[in-house]
Amino acid sequence: MPIRTEPVTINIGPQHPSTHGVLRLRVTFDGEVIVDVEPIFGYLHRGSEKLAEERNYVQVLTLTDRLDYVASMTNNQAYCLAVEKLMGVEVPERAQYLRVMTAELQRMASHLVAAGFLLQDLGALATPLMYCFRFREKILDLFEMLCGARITVSYMRPGGVFADAPEDFWPALDRLMGEAPELLGELEQLLMENEIVLVRTKNVGVLPLDTAIAYSISGPVLRASGLPWDWRKADPYDVYDRMQFDIPIGDRGDNYDRFRVRIEEVKQSMRIVSQCIEQMPPGPIRTELPFVLRPPAGAEAYGRVEAPKGELGFYMVSDGSIAPYRCKIRSPSLINLTVLKELLVGWKLADMIVTLGSIDINMGEVDR
Amino acid sequence: MTRAFQGEELARFIQRRFPDAELEWDGDSLWIEPQRVREVARFLKEEPQLEFNFLNAVSAVDYIEYFEVLYHLTSFEHNHSAVVKTRVYGRENPSVPSVVEVWPGADFQEREVWDLMGVAFEGHPNLKRIMLWEGFPGHPLRRDFEDVIEY
Amino acid sequence: MVPFLQDNVIYRGVYCWLGGNEGNAQWCGGDGLLPGGYEWVAYFVAGLTIMLILVNGALLGAAVFVWAERRLLARFQARRGPNRWGPWGILQPIADLVKLLIKEDIIPTAADRIAFTLVPIIMLMSLLLSLAVLPFARNTYLANLNIGVLYIVAVSSMTTIAIFMAGWASANKFAMFGAMRGVTMLISYEIPLILSLVGVVLIAGSMSLVSVVEAQYLPFILVQPLGALVFMLGISAELNRTPFDILEAESEIVAGYHTEYSGIKFALIQAAEMAGVLAASGFLATLFLGGWSGPFLSTQLGALWFLMKLSFFVFLFIWIRATFPRLRIDQIMAFAWKFLLPLAMINFLATAVQVYFFGFYHGDVPGEITRNEQWVMAAINVPLAVASIVAFGHFAREGIRVPAVRLESIVPIPRVAEVD
């Protein structure tokens, strides 16, 4: 007698320990195996793009902090680049260096969060997460010294940065750069060759390169699939063209590669930060701009950065008033999620969580 | 450095393939007719000298008399980029052919444009609201949207 | 009167204090409080005392374990851990318990009320029952069953039933997922677990845990290294500890089979799990580390030795929990069938041959393995263990890695309308 089995549909989220925010996945299972996935979002939709149309150009900056709240420095940077393109403003050199330095510190922090939560999703009870957060905490302390905030920094402004680094910032940064290799080394020692991490992540959630490109995947996920494409190299902004760094790539595009690429990028970011410290020129930190910005009517600009999650772009249109006419946000997290169904169907429930963790989404950015 | 294609340059490529296309260009942007979007998109992706294999973003701007839908494109092979735009007139049910077949990455972006701006995409496999719930009145990113919900 | 009870220190103390040398108890050496003819009261009170000590000891031990685990995990994770309530936060479990007690005890509408309510009881009961045969010190136990090892295995596998009841009665898909995973895993791990104990029983010549302790001239972890390893891994799967905690994997299925439990029911399930670790450590210490016997003063300090050995294993469990991520279900199954089962079989066969040989050699009753013979066995079994772990580890690694392939044959099922 054949046993009649039925697929089971489960709502993973919006309240679930490992959906990284209020993401809801309607998943159909055949036993443990996934046969269908449908991501449903909008639970954190705040209408940032609409809000931006009602605020002046500096006020919009605070909205960008709240997009990817794990990496607000790079959000600021993308927005400022777009506005500067719109206005045709040059940024002083010191400000550019400060921007690159803080952005790389932020990238380290964001990748550490991603790596920590990936291992949390693998079931490692908080230990790797705490190791990552211990490191990230020190970076956030530096941000606090710079601008008084840890998460929603609003440090960069159109035309430069908000303030120069205080006197005691530099020794603190040197101290961090001194202990960073050790902190990262401990984490690597704990995890990179752990047999369970290897069997759980290698060859799981494989994303072939052509699929990745077709689905507009960007950032570490794209690089893990094997394409050395990084906007910092391909289209250098600020002073990235003066920095020496490598682009780590993976060879299979599986979860382990995505995890490893992030860890390697943390090391590259450390290199960039130390170069910034060496080359940091004296000078002004901000171009003098009017209090209320009025870009020329009809101007439009697309400013993008290589954010920790991928390509973050701001498409701005001005109508000559003090508020943007249109502020479109190209958020890497949302677009990286497009490939989710391709990635997940056929794998098991446990793999789904890990794959989702390895894409590293942030719901603040997905829903905006 | 990523080379930004000038609209005129790109227009010459397209005119060679589609001689009857109505094109307009200004600086680095190029306007095409809305009904031609999908075939031009396929051409841009497949033409060996262009090879725009990466769709950065699909955006839409409401200019009151028309909607402008933009495609930011990048080629990883040649490291160049382009902006292709199209104008859709009419506020009732503007619609543009979907490019999901050409770049599957347009899926959620087109849904988002439909949800927030109200520009429909013909041929999209799953065109429904993405951020807001089904039955939400209107499309909030339009300039004439008024909040109808009473709190 | 059950004969072995007179050896039991607690029983003997209480019984003699109350009943004295009345009736057929000739070993008290004095009169008790009760008049003649009431020995059955003394008998009853003595039994009840032991049970009270055991149950409360187990639950208190669970509370201490909760505290120790949280403190230690915090240390592993570069945190401080609970440190507010009482010295070093030692009263934290009590605060937790009070919080859970005053929480609303929710039973879902769709739940099967009876089965749902029975689950914590069965879980805790199976645990407490298994503690009955554990010798805590010389002559200190509730019962010296001559089938002690079998009894442990039988009683502790009742947890599986409780887990399935929880999953089914909750009427929750996550709970059902957890329960199905749990049953699959626990049944698979029973087999290597039981096989690993056969070697111990063969050497001791008895299933009674008291005899097992007495037979350990040197700790069985040396004589039975493979058995100890398989038992340790198997029992940590039975306990749902990392890396085998798939049935309550919080990052995947929320809380697994106890997703719907709250308040006191949740507290009881947690207590059962925590005390389960203590019991498992106790069995490990008894079966493989010599139980209450120590290098010196084992008669007087038996309880202390036992506690030290138990703490060692408890620490090991916490350490593993703090370090390892969890495996996937198919990898866990592959681990049981492709790695643990062959090892258990090797151990069983090698021990059987050795015991037969030594029994034949000195022409004595089989089972009387002397100290020197145990040394010889250890000398044989330790290299054997290393060799077979290396060999099977190699195979098992391949075997566990292979199932990480995508199931291409799965086609998306269109979302169907309601089945009639």
Tab-separated table of N, CA, C and O in Angstrom, chain C residues 76-123:
chain	number	residue	atom	x	y	z
C	76	PHE	N	33.672	30.719	27.989
C	76	PHE	CA	34.128	30.298	26.666
C	76	PHE	C	33.893	31.402	25.638
C	76	PHE	O	34.625	31.529	24.669
C	77	GLN	N	32.843	32.165	25.854
C	77	GLN	CA	32.459	33.160	24.860
C	77	GLN	C	32.938	34.559	25.212
C	77	GLN	O	32.420	35.526	24.678
C	78	ALA	N	33.893	34.653	26.114
C	78	ALA	CA	34.432	35.955	26.484
C	78	ALA	C	33.355	36.872	27.033
C	78	ALA	O	33.291	38.050	26.723
C	79	ARG	N	32.453	36.311	27.822
C	79	ARG	CA	31.439	37.111	28.499
C	79	ARG	C	31.574	36.859	30.001
C	79	ARG	O	32.444	36.134	30.438
C	80	ARG	N	30.662	37.464	30.768
C	80	ARG	CA	30.694	37.237	32.209
C	80	ARG	C	29.679	36.205	32.681
C	80	ARG	O	29.908	35.499	33.650
C	81	GLY	N	28.555	36.149	32.026
C	81	GLY	CA	27.534	35.214	32.458
C	81	GLY	C	26.709	35.796	33.575
C	81	GLY	O	26.945	36.924	34.023
C	82	PRO	N	25.712	35.051	34.078
C	82	PRO	CA	24.863	35.587	35.140
C	82	PRO	C	25.666	35.849	36.405
C	82	PRO	O	26.335	34.941	36.910
C	83	ASN	N	25.635	37.072	36.898
C	83	ASN	CA	26.440	37.368	38.087
C	83	ASN	C	25.728	38.338	39.027
C	83	ASN	O	26.357	38.978	39.840
C	84	ARG	N	24.426	38.450	38.909
C	84	ARG	CA	23.723	39.462	39.687
C	84	ARG	C	23.049	38.885	40.915
C	84	ARG	O	22.985	39.504	41.959
C	85	TRP	N	22.511	37.724	40.792
C	85	TRP	CA	21.598	37.213	41.793
C	85	TRP	C	22.340	36.193	42.659
C	85	TRP	O	22.599	35.090	42.238
C	86	GLY	N	22.744	36.634	43.840
C	86	GLY	CA	23.508	35.757	44.711
C	86	GLY	C	24.978	35.835	44.383
C	86	GLY	O	25.377	36.417	43.388
C	87	PRO	N	25.837	35.264	45.238
C	87	PRO	CA	27.267	35.285	44.947
C	87	PRO	C	27.560	34.539	43.649
C	87	PRO	O	27.076	33.438	43.450
C	88	TRP	N	28.317	35.123	42.774
C	88	TRP	CA	28.652	34.594	41.446
C	88	TRP	C	27.391	34.200	40.662
C	88	TRP	O	27.423	33.321	39.829
C	89	GLY	N	26.285	34.811	40.992
C	89	GLY	CA	25.049	34.511	40.258
C	89	GLY	C	24.504	33.132	40.509
C	89	GLY	O	23.757	32.595	39.707
C	90	ILE	N	24.869	32.553	41.652
C	90	ILE	CA	24.512	31.142	41.859
C	90	ILE	C	23.015	30.953	42.064
C	90	ILE	O	22.482	29.863	41.892
C	91	LEU	N	22.316	32.005	42.422
C	91	LEU	CA	20.865	31.872	42.617
C	91	LEU	C	20.091	32.085	41.309
C	91	LEU	O	18.866	32.070	41.301
C	92	GLN	N	20.820	32.265	40.220
C	92	GLN	CA	20.168	32.509	38.938
C	92	GLN	C	19.153	31.425	38.559
C	92	GLN	O	18.045	31.750	38.126
C	93	PRO	N	19.489	30.120	38.724
C	93	PRO	CA	18.490	29.104	38.358
C	93	PRO	C	17.200	29.256	39.142
C	93	PRO	O	16.116	28.991	38.613
C	94	ILE	N	17.301	29.697	40.390
C	94	ILE	CA	16.083	29.858	41.186
C	94	ILE	C	15.256	30.998	40.621
C	94	ILE	O	14.032	30.897	40.473
C	95	ALA	N	15.939	32.082	40.257
C	95	ALA	CA	15.223	33.199	39.640
C	95	ALA	C	14.558	32.750	38.352
C	95	ALA	O	13.394	33.080	38.087
C	96	ASP	N	15.288	31.958	37.550
C	96	ASP	CA	14.716	31.447	36.305
C	96	ASP	C	13.474	30.623	36.597
C	96	ASP	O	12.450	30.742	35.930
C	97	LEU	N	13.605	29.774	37.612
C	97	LEU	CA	12.492	28.881	37.937
C	97	LEU	C	11.279	29.679	38.377
C	97	LEU	O	10.153	29.415	37.939
C	98	VAL	N	11.499	30.678	39.221
C	98	VAL	CA	10.376	31.498	39.693
C	98	VAL	C	9.707	32.191	38.511
C	98	VAL	O	8.493	32.232	38.382
C	99	LYS	N	10.551	32.683	37.610
C	99	LYS	CA	9.991	33.340	36.432
C	99	LYS	C	9.132	32.369	35.641
C	99	LYS	O	8.019	32.692	35.225
C	100	LEU	N	9.647	31.152	35.440
C	100	LEU	CA	8.892	30.194	34.636
C	100	LEU	C	7.627	29.751	35.357
C	100	LEU	O	6.609	29.475	34.726
C	101	LEU	N	7.701	29.696	36.696
C	101	LEU	CA	6.525	29.250	37.452
C	101	LEU	C	5.380	30.241	37.328
C	101	LEU	O	4.216	29.849	37.267
C	102	ILE	N	5.692	31.529	37.333
C	102	ILE	CA	4.611	32.502	37.294
C	102	ILE	C	4.203	32.868	35.875
C	102	ILE	O	3.343	33.694	35.670
C	103	LYS	N	4.814	32.208	34.895
C	103	LYS	CA	4.389	32.441	33.516
C	103	LYS	C	3.092	31.703	33.252
C	103	LYS	O	2.809	30.679	33.865
C	104	GLU	N	2.362	32.224	32.270
C	104	GLU	CA	1.123	31.539	31.911
C	104	GLU	C	1.457	30.208	31.254
C	104	GLU	O	2.356	30.123	30.431
C	105	ASP	N	0.727	29.195	31.638
C	105	ASP	CA	0.942	27.871	31.089
C	105	ASP	C	-0.016	27.695	29.919
C	105	ASP	O	-1.190	27.400	30.106
C	106	ILE	N	0.478	27.891	28.728
C	106	ILE	CA	-0.383	27.914	27.553
C	106	ILE	C	-0.467	26.523	26.947
C	106	ILE	O	0.551	25.864	26.746
C	107	ILE	N	-1.695	26.099	26.690
C	107	ILE	CA	-1.896	24.878	25.910
C	107	ILE	C	-2.595	25.296	24.622
C	107	ILE	O	-3.673	25.889	24.672
C	108	PRO	N	-1.997	25.035	23.461
C	108	PRO	CA	-2.630	25.468	22.219
C	108	PRO	C	-4.014	24.830	22.052
C	108	PRO	O	-4.253	23.709	22.515
C	109	THR	N	-4.896	25.559	21.391
C	109	THR	CA	-6.263	25.067	21.202
C	109	THR	C	-6.289	23.740	20.453
C	109	THR	O	-7.067	22.852	20.775
C	110	ALA	N	-5.417	23.649	19.451
C	110	ALA	CA	-5.444	22.456	18.611
C	110	ALA	C	-4.688	21.290	19.234
C	110	ALA	O	-4.652	20.214	18.667
C	111	ALA	N	-4.094	21.515	20.387
C	111	ALA	CA	-3.244	20.473	20.961
C	111	ALA	C	-4.081	19.346	21.551
C	111	ALA	O	-5.229	19.528	21.940
C	112	ASP	N	-3.459	18.188	21.607
C	112	ASP	CA	-4.046	17.051	22.312
C	112	ASP	C	-3.692	17.233	23.789
C	112	ASP	O	-2.558	17.015	24.213
C	113	ARG	N	-4.680	17.641	24.577
C	113	ARG	CA	-4.375	18.128	25.920
C	113	ARG	C	-3.694	17.079	26.782
C	113	ARG	O	-2.749	17.366	27.516
C	114	ILE	N	-4.169	15.852	26.693
C	114	ILE	CA	-3.643	14.827	27.600
C	114	ILE	C	-2.195	14.511	27.257
C	114	ILE	O	-1.300	14.549	28.108
C	115	ALA	N	-1.972	14.251	25.969
C	115	ALA	CA	-0.606	13.922	25.562
C	115	ALA	C	0.328	15.095	25.819
C	115	ALA	O	1.465	14.924	26.270
C	116	PHE	N	-0.194	16.289	25.553
C	116	PHE	CA	0.612	17.489	25.738
C	116	PHE	C	1.056	17.629	27.188
C	116	PHE	O	2.207	17.966	27.478
C	117	THR	N	0.137	17.356	28.098
C	117	THR	CA	0.455	17.506	29.520
C	117	THR	C	1.355	16.387	30.021
C	117	THR	O	2.138	16.583	30.943
C	118	LEU	N	1.207	15.220	29.413
C	118	LEU	CA	1.987	14.072	29.887
C	118	LEU	C	3.473	14.194	29.575
C	118	LEU	O	4.298	13.603	30.263
C	119	VAL	N	3.787	14.982	28.531
C	119	VAL	CA	5.166	14.970	28.032
C	119	VAL	C	6.205	15.317	29.095
C	119	VAL	O	7.136	14.533	29.319
C	120	PRO	N	6.065	16.456	29.793
C	120	PRO	CA	7.101	16.769	30.785
C	120	PRO	C	7.201	15.715	31.863
C	120	PRO	O	8.306	15.400	32.336
C	121	ILE	N	6.055	15.144	32.213
C	121	ILE	CA	6.063	14.117	33.266
C	121	ILE	C	6.861	12.910	32.806
C	121	ILE	O	7.734	12.408	33.522
C	122	ILE	N	6.590	12.461	31.590
C	122	ILE	CA	7.293	11.262	31.105
C	122	ILE	C	8.780	11.540	30.973
C	122	ILE	O	9.624	10.710	31.341
C	123	MET	N	9.091	12.731	30.468
C	123	MET	CA	10.517	13.030	30.284
C	123	MET	C	11.260	13.004	31.605
C	123	MET	O	12.317	12.382	31.744
